[in-house]
Amino acid sequence: MIASRIVGTGRAVPPRVLTNDDLAKMVDTSDQWIAERTGIRQRHILDPSLAASDLAAEAAREACRKAGVDPARVDCIIVGTVTGDCPFPSTAAFVQKKLGAAHGGCAFDLSAACAGFLYGLSIADAFIRAGQYRLVAVIGVEVLSRIVDWTDRSTCVLFGDGAGAVLLAADDSGRRGVLSTHLYADGRLTDILWQPAGGSREPISPEGIAAKRHLVQMNGREVYKHAVKNMVAASRTALEANNLSGGDVTWVIAHQANLRILEGVSERIGIPMSRFFTNVDRYGNTSSASVPTALDEAIEQGKVKEGDLLVFTALGGGLAWASAAVRW
Ligand code: ACO
């Protein structure tokens, strides 16, 4: 049976670093508060001259290079983002051009906030198993610094910019690849984490801008509660669907929202933190970019070996959440 397998990974992180101490000069906060509540020490911020597609193309290029695949052979590009280059065309279309991927291949964006990469992975997996596309780049990219309220200490300390990418190809070994994906959403909770203005519902207006409706708004406590509960449930489903248990898992690569959320997931699912890969301290919450960025770093650090079982999970605005099990 044909499965889809991750044959290359890449990440792109802007060079400019914003530390907690830098933030303490901008809003009433401290390194201690941010580190204790979130585990974040610093985040990266994209240069104003660049856009999401620049980061995304760089990450995808890296994934192709590591896979030894000419980008011109990539026939499908899926970009999960809520901070794309512009409302339309898709960021994926810009990426196709910048990457030098196959013209006439398919390229589209999807909106599932922090779960965007895993939603994309699920779609790519289905495309490959159906034989519809052969080489699919799945990218999570965010330039959250452009939609964060830099005067709101309860949100601006959390987020960072970055991109992560994987290249998926068909694998008929019967041993390796994506074992399962599960996607979820709860549309009753749209308003606990959102950017209210800027779409057809509430077009940008001077009044909207004055009320900061074009910037991220979040009920942090509510998000926290749902993040732990739903990432635990989705991870359990990933294991049960494959007749596996927590003891079989080599690495949980969960959305890097904050360390306390990851610790809550670890405790409730009964998989120790030593098997959670984390890099939230250096990147902050990069939304859809966080899972592929963490995967790329884990591989770079030699932590992922052939045959390992990886569980991915993420939750974000929507609410949308997801999990995947992958035999490496
Ligand atoms: N520095 C100092 N004080 C702050 C800061 C800050 N950056 N932010 C908030 N505070 C203050 C508040 O004003 C409040 O003060 P008060 O008691 O005088 O009113 C106090 O700290 C406690 O605020 P809470 O919001 O109750 O703090 P909490 O312990 O809930 O932590 C946090 C806030 C870190 C946002 C937490 O709710 C959280 O992690 N939520 C998850 C949100 C998240 O990760 N969102 C990302 C997008 S969704 C996702 O990726 C899963």
PDB file of N, CA and C and ligand atoms in Angstrom, residues 27-30 33-34 37-38 114 152-159 193 216 218-225 227 231 255-258 260-261 285 287 314-317 319, ligand 1:
ATOM      1  N   VAL A  27       6.717  47.227  26.738  1.00  0.00           N
ATOM      2  CA  VAL A  27       5.478  47.112  27.529  1.00  0.00           C
ATOM      3  C   VAL A  27       5.844  46.762  28.969  1.00  0.00           C
ATOM      4  N   ASP A  28       4.839  46.840  29.849  1.00  0.00           N
ATOM      5  CA  ASP A  28       5.084  46.584  31.276  1.00  0.00           C
ATOM      6  C   ASP A  28       5.144  45.073  31.520  1.00  0.00           C
ATOM      7  N   THR A  29       6.324  44.489  31.279  1.00  0.00           N
ATOM      8  CA  THR A  29       6.517  43.056  31.474  1.00  0.00           C
ATOM      9  C   THR A  29       7.951  42.815  31.915  1.00  0.00           C
ATOM     10  N   SER A  30       8.297  41.533  32.092  1.00  0.00           N
ATOM     11  CA  SER A  30       9.670  41.216  32.503  1.00  0.00           C
ATOM     12  C   SER A  30      10.054  39.851  31.947  1.00  0.00           C
ATOM     13  N   TRP A  33       8.510  37.142  34.187  1.00  0.00           N
ATOM     14  CA  TRP A  33       7.085  36.840  33.989  1.00  0.00           C
ATOM     15  C   TRP A  33       6.903  35.987  32.730  1.00  0.00           C
ATOM     16  N   ILE A  34       7.515  36.438  31.642  1.00  0.00           N
ATOM     17  CA  ILE A  34       7.305  35.735  30.369  1.00  0.00           C
ATOM     18  C   ILE A  34       7.869  34.310  30.450  1.00  0.00           C
ATOM     19  N   ARG A  37       5.659  32.048  32.808  1.00  0.00           N
ATOM     20  CA  ARG A  37       4.316  31.715  32.328  1.00  0.00           C
ATOM     21  C   ARG A  37       4.321  30.977  31.003  1.00  0.00           C
ATOM     22  N   THR A  38       5.387  31.171  30.202  1.00  0.00           N
ATOM     23  CA  THR A  38       5.338  30.615  28.838  1.00  0.00           C
ATOM     24  C   THR A  38       6.565  29.789  28.452  1.00  0.00           C
ATOM     25  N   CYS A 114      -2.860  27.773  14.043  1.00  0.00           N
ATOM     26  CA  CYS A 114      -1.707  26.987  14.509  1.00  0.00           C
ATOM     27  C   CYS A 114      -1.786  25.530  14.064  1.00  0.00           C
ATOM     28  N   ASP A 152      -0.030  45.537  23.708  1.00  0.00           N
ATOM     29  CA  ASP A 152      -0.799  44.615  24.562  1.00  0.00           C
ATOM     30  C   ASP A 152       0.130  43.532  25.116  1.00  0.00           C
ATOM     31  N   ARG A 153       0.500  43.680  26.383  1.00  0.00           N
ATOM     32  CA  ARG A 153       1.483  42.752  26.953  1.00  0.00           C
ATOM     33  C   ARG A 153       0.962  41.316  27.067  1.00  0.00           C
ATOM     34  N   SER A 154      -0.387  41.171  27.066  1.00  0.00           N
ATOM     35  CA  SER A 154      -0.918  39.819  27.238  1.00  0.00           C
ATOM     36  C   SER A 154      -0.826  38.990  25.958  1.00  0.00           C
ATOM     37  N   THR A 155      -0.607  39.634  24.817  1.00  0.00           N
ATOM     38  CA  THR A 155      -0.440  38.851  23.578  1.00  0.00           C
ATOM     39  C   THR A 155       0.928  39.036  22.919  1.00  0.00           C
ATOM     40  N   CYS A 156       1.478  40.253  22.960  1.00  0.00           N
ATOM     41  CA  CYS A 156       2.666  40.503  22.131  1.00  0.00           C
ATOM     42  C   CYS A 156       3.889  39.714  22.575  1.00  0.00           C
ATOM     43  N   VAL A 157       3.891  39.254  23.828  1.00  0.00           N
ATOM     44  CA  VAL A 157       5.063  38.510  24.309  1.00  0.00           C
ATOM     45  C   VAL A 157       5.072  37.065  23.796  1.00  0.00           C
ATOM     46  N   LEU A 158       3.944  36.616  23.233  1.00  0.00           N
ATOM     47  CA  LEU A 158       3.802  35.189  22.939  1.00  0.00           C
ATOM     48  C   LEU A 158       4.329  34.773  21.572  1.00  0.00           C
ATOM     49  N   PHE A 159       4.264  35.682  20.599  1.00  0.00           N
ATOM     50  CA  PHE A 159       4.389  35.242  19.210  1.00  0.00           C
ATOM     51  C   PHE A 159       5.734  35.571  18.560  1.00  0.00           C
ATOM     52  N   LEU A 193      -9.966  33.534  19.977  1.00  0.00           N
ATOM     53  CA  LEU A 193      -8.652  33.808  19.395  1.00  0.00           C
ATOM     54  C   LEU A 193      -8.872  34.172  17.940  1.00  0.00           C
ATOM     55  N   VAL A 216      -4.487  40.846  16.608  1.00  0.00           N
ATOM     56  CA  VAL A 216      -4.851  39.610  17.313  1.00  0.00           C
ATOM     57  C   VAL A 216      -5.568  39.912  18.620  1.00  0.00           C
ATOM     58  N   MET A 218      -7.321  37.804  21.970  1.00  0.00           N
ATOM     59  CA  MET A 218      -7.265  36.458  22.544  1.00  0.00           C
ATOM     60  C   MET A 218      -7.750  36.449  23.988  1.00  0.00           C
ATOM     61  N   ASN A 219      -8.505  35.403  24.307  1.00  0.00           N
ATOM     62  CA  ASN A 219      -8.822  35.113  25.709  1.00  0.00           C
ATOM     63  C   ASN A 219      -7.859  33.985  26.127  1.00  0.00           C
ATOM     64  N   GLY A 220      -6.736  34.389  26.704  1.00  0.00           N
ATOM     65  CA  GLY A 220      -5.628  33.451  26.950  1.00  0.00           C
ATOM     66  C   GLY A 220      -6.006  32.268  27.811  1.00  0.00           C
ATOM     67  N   ARG A 221      -6.771  32.510  28.857  1.00  0.00           N
ATOM     68  CA  ARG A 221      -7.136  31.415  29.777  1.00  0.00           C
ATOM     69  C   ARG A 221      -7.998  30.366  29.096  1.00  0.00           C
ATOM     70  N   GLU A 222      -8.970  30.858  28.296  1.00  0.00           N
ATOM     71  CA  GLU A 222      -9.840  29.913  27.579  1.00  0.00           C
ATOM     72  C   GLU A 222      -9.029  29.094  26.574  1.00  0.00           C
ATOM     73  N   VAL A 223      -8.159  29.786  25.832  1.00  0.00           N
ATOM     74  CA  VAL A 223      -7.343  29.082  24.835  1.00  0.00           C
ATOM     75  C   VAL A 223      -6.496  28.012  25.518  1.00  0.00           C
ATOM     76  N   TYR A 224      -5.914  28.377  26.632  1.00  0.00           N
ATOM     77  CA  TYR A 224      -5.052  27.460  27.386  1.00  0.00           C
ATOM     78  C   TYR A 224      -5.793  26.163  27.715  1.00  0.00           C
ATOM     79  N   LYS A 225      -6.995  26.347  28.249  1.00  0.00           N
ATOM     80  CA  LYS A 225      -7.809  25.197  28.677  1.00  0.00           C
ATOM     81  C   LYS A 225      -8.098  24.258  27.503  1.00  0.00           C
ATOM     82  N   ALA A 227      -6.557  24.151  24.640  1.00  0.00           N
ATOM     83  CA  ALA A 227      -5.325  23.643  24.002  1.00  0.00           C
ATOM     84  C   ALA A 227      -4.892  22.351  24.678  1.00  0.00           C
ATOM     85  N   MET A 231      -5.450  18.844  22.574  1.00  0.00           N
ATOM     86  CA  MET A 231      -4.218  18.210  22.061  1.00  0.00           C
ATOM     87  C   MET A 231      -4.010  16.843  22.715  1.00  0.00           C
ATOM     88  N   HIS A 255       2.570  21.534  18.932  1.00  0.00           N
ATOM     89  CA  HIS A 255       2.595  22.982  18.682  1.00  0.00           C
ATOM     90  C   HIS A 255       3.284  23.702  19.844  1.00  0.00           C
ATOM     91  N   GLN A 256       4.275  24.513  19.491  1.00  0.00           N
ATOM     92  CA  GLN A 256       5.074  25.207  20.518  1.00  0.00           C
ATOM     93  C   GLN A 256       4.384  26.511  20.907  1.00  0.00           C
ATOM     94  N   ALA A 257       3.259  26.391  21.607  1.00  0.00           N
ATOM     95  CA  ALA A 257       2.532  27.598  22.032  1.00  0.00           C
ATOM     96  C   ALA A 257       3.177  28.163  23.282  1.00  0.00           C
ATOM     97  N   ASN A 258       3.284  27.324  24.282  1.00  0.00           N
ATOM     98  CA  ASN A 258       4.074  27.689  25.453  1.00  0.00           C
ATOM     99  C   ASN A 258       4.362  26.442  26.278  1.00  0.00           C
ATOM    100  N   ARG A 260       4.102  25.678  29.390  1.00  0.00           N
ATOM    101  CA  ARG A 260       3.126  25.187  30.371  1.00  0.00           C
ATOM    102  C   ARG A 260       2.038  24.355  29.697  1.00  0.00           C
ATOM    103  N   ILE A 261       1.643  24.765  28.475  1.00  0.00           N
ATOM    104  CA  ILE A 261       0.657  23.961  27.735  1.00  0.00           C
ATOM    105  C   ILE A 261       1.263  22.589  27.430  1.00  0.00           C
ATOM    106  N   ASN A 285       5.802  31.456  19.953  1.00  0.00           N
ATOM    107  CA  ASN A 285       4.744  30.742  19.252  1.00  0.00           C
ATOM    108  C   ASN A 285       4.723  31.208  17.793  1.00  0.00           C
ATOM    109  N   SER A 287       2.908  29.745  15.487  1.00  0.00           N
ATOM    110  CA  SER A 287       1.644  29.245  14.928  1.00  0.00           C
ATOM    111  C   SER A 287       1.893  28.078  13.964  1.00  0.00           C
ATOM    112  N   ALA A 314      -1.472  19.878  17.308  1.00  0.00           N
ATOM    113  CA  ALA A 314      -1.493  21.350  17.351  1.00  0.00           C
ATOM    114  C   ALA A 314      -2.927  21.828  17.528  1.00  0.00           C
ATOM    115  N   LEU A 315      -3.063  23.012  18.106  1.00  0.00           N
ATOM    116  CA  LEU A 315      -4.379  23.656  18.231  1.00  0.00           C
ATOM    117  C   LEU A 315      -4.211  25.150  18.054  1.00  0.00           C
ATOM    118  N   GLY A 316      -5.197  25.759  17.390  1.00  0.00           N
ATOM    119  CA  GLY A 316      -5.141  27.213  17.228  1.00  0.00           C
ATOM    120  C   GLY A 316      -6.514  27.788  16.940  1.00  0.00           C
ATOM    121  N   GLY A 317      -6.522  29.030  16.473  1.00  0.00           N
ATOM    122  CA  GLY A 317      -7.768  29.767  16.214  1.00  0.00           C
ATOM    123  C   GLY A 317      -8.725  28.967  15.360  1.00  0.00           C
ATOM    124  N   LEU A 319     -11.910  27.294  16.948  1.00  0.00           N
ATOM    125  CA  LEU A 319     -10.671  26.566  17.185  1.00  0.00           C
ATOM    126  C   LEU A 319     -10.512  25.459  16.149  1.00  0.00           C
TER     127      LEU A 319
HETATM  128  N1  ACO B   1       3.817  40.617  31.704  1.00  0.00           N
HETATM  129  C1  ACO B   1       3.441  40.848  32.958  1.00  0.00           C
HETATM  130  N2  ACO B   1       2.189  40.693  33.388  1.00  0.00           N
HETATM  131  C2  ACO B   1       1.285  40.255  32.488  1.00  0.00           C
HETATM  132  C3  ACO B   1       1.620  39.969  31.155  1.00  0.00           C
HETATM  133  C4  ACO B   1       2.943  40.182  30.761  1.00  0.00           C
HETATM  134  N3  ACO B   1       3.369  39.932  29.520  1.00  0.00           N
HETATM  135  N4  ACO B   1       0.504  39.549  30.517  1.00  0.00           N
HETATM  136  C5  ACO B   1      -0.481  39.547  31.409  1.00  0.00           C
HETATM  137  N5  ACO B   1      -0.022  39.975  32.600  1.00  0.00           N
HETATM  138  C6  ACO B   1      -0.742  40.148  33.849  1.00  0.00           C
HETATM  139  C7  ACO B   1      -2.225  40.341  33.654  1.00  0.00           C
HETATM  140  O1  ACO B   1      -2.507  41.683  33.377  1.00  0.00           O
HETATM  141  C8  ACO B   1      -2.759  39.884  34.983  1.00  0.00           C
HETATM  142  O2  ACO B   1      -2.594  40.934  35.906  1.00  0.00           O
HETATM  143  P1  ACO B   1      -3.730  41.207  37.006  1.00  0.00           P
HETATM  144  O3  ACO B   1      -3.785  39.952  37.830  1.00  0.00           O
HETATM  145  O4  ACO B   1      -3.182  42.381  37.724  1.00  0.00           O
HETATM  146  O5  ACO B   1      -4.982  41.470  36.251  1.00  0.00           O
HETATM  147  C9  ACO B   1      -1.819  38.763  35.395  1.00  0.00           C
HETATM  148  O6  ACO B   1      -0.633  38.937  34.595  1.00  0.00           O
HETATM  149  C10 ACO B   1      -2.390  37.385  35.130  1.00  0.00           C
HETATM  150  O7  ACO B   1      -2.908  37.386  33.814  1.00  0.00           O
HETATM  151  P2  ACO B   1      -3.537  36.097  33.195  1.00  0.00           P
HETATM  152  O8  ACO B   1      -3.956  36.373  31.780  1.00  0.00           O
HETATM  153  O9  ACO B   1      -4.554  35.538  34.105  1.00  0.00           O
HETATM  154  O10 ACO B   1      -2.251  35.141  33.213  1.00  0.00           O
HETATM  155  P3  ACO B   1      -2.171  33.628  32.898  1.00  0.00           P
HETATM  156  O11 ACO B   1      -1.553  32.929  34.014  1.00  0.00           O
HETATM  157  O12 ACO B   1      -3.445  33.073  32.338  1.00  0.00           O
HETATM  158  O13 ACO B   1      -1.101  33.612  31.700  1.00  0.00           O
HETATM  159  C11 ACO B   1      -1.019  33.416  29.317  1.00  0.00           C
HETATM  160  C12 ACO B   1      -1.385  34.294  30.497  1.00  0.00           C
HETATM  161  C13 ACO B   1       0.474  33.152  29.361  1.00  0.00           C
HETATM  162  C14 ACO B   1      -1.375  34.155  28.049  1.00  0.00           C
HETATM  163  C15 ACO B   1      -1.817  32.102  29.436  1.00  0.00           C
HETATM  164  O14 ACO B   1      -3.174  32.339  29.597  1.00  0.00           O
HETATM  165  C16 ACO B   1      -1.616  31.232  28.262  1.00  0.00           C
HETATM  166  O15 ACO B   1      -0.563  30.676  28.061  1.00  0.00           O
HETATM  167  N6  ACO B   1      -2.677  31.050  27.414  1.00  0.00           N
HETATM  168  C17 ACO B   1      -2.557  30.345  26.185  1.00  0.00           C
HETATM  169  C18 ACO B   1      -2.536  31.360  25.129  1.00  0.00           C
HETATM  170  C19 ACO B   1      -1.690  30.997  23.951  1.00  0.00           C
HETATM  171  O16 ACO B   1      -0.724  30.267  24.031  1.00  0.00           O
HETATM  172  N7  ACO B   1      -2.065  31.583  22.847  1.00  0.00           N
HETATM  173  C20 ACO B   1      -1.339  31.435  21.654  1.00  0.00           C
HETATM  174  C21 ACO B   1      -2.214  31.227  20.506  1.00  0.00           C
HETATM  175  S1  ACO B   1      -3.190  29.764  20.673  1.00  0.00           S
HETATM  176  C22 ACO B   1      -2.161  28.524  20.683  1.00  0.00           C
HETATM  177  O17 ACO B   1      -1.136  28.611  20.090  1.00  0.00           O
HETATM  178  C23 ACO B   1      -2.540  27.321  21.431  1.00  0.00           C
END
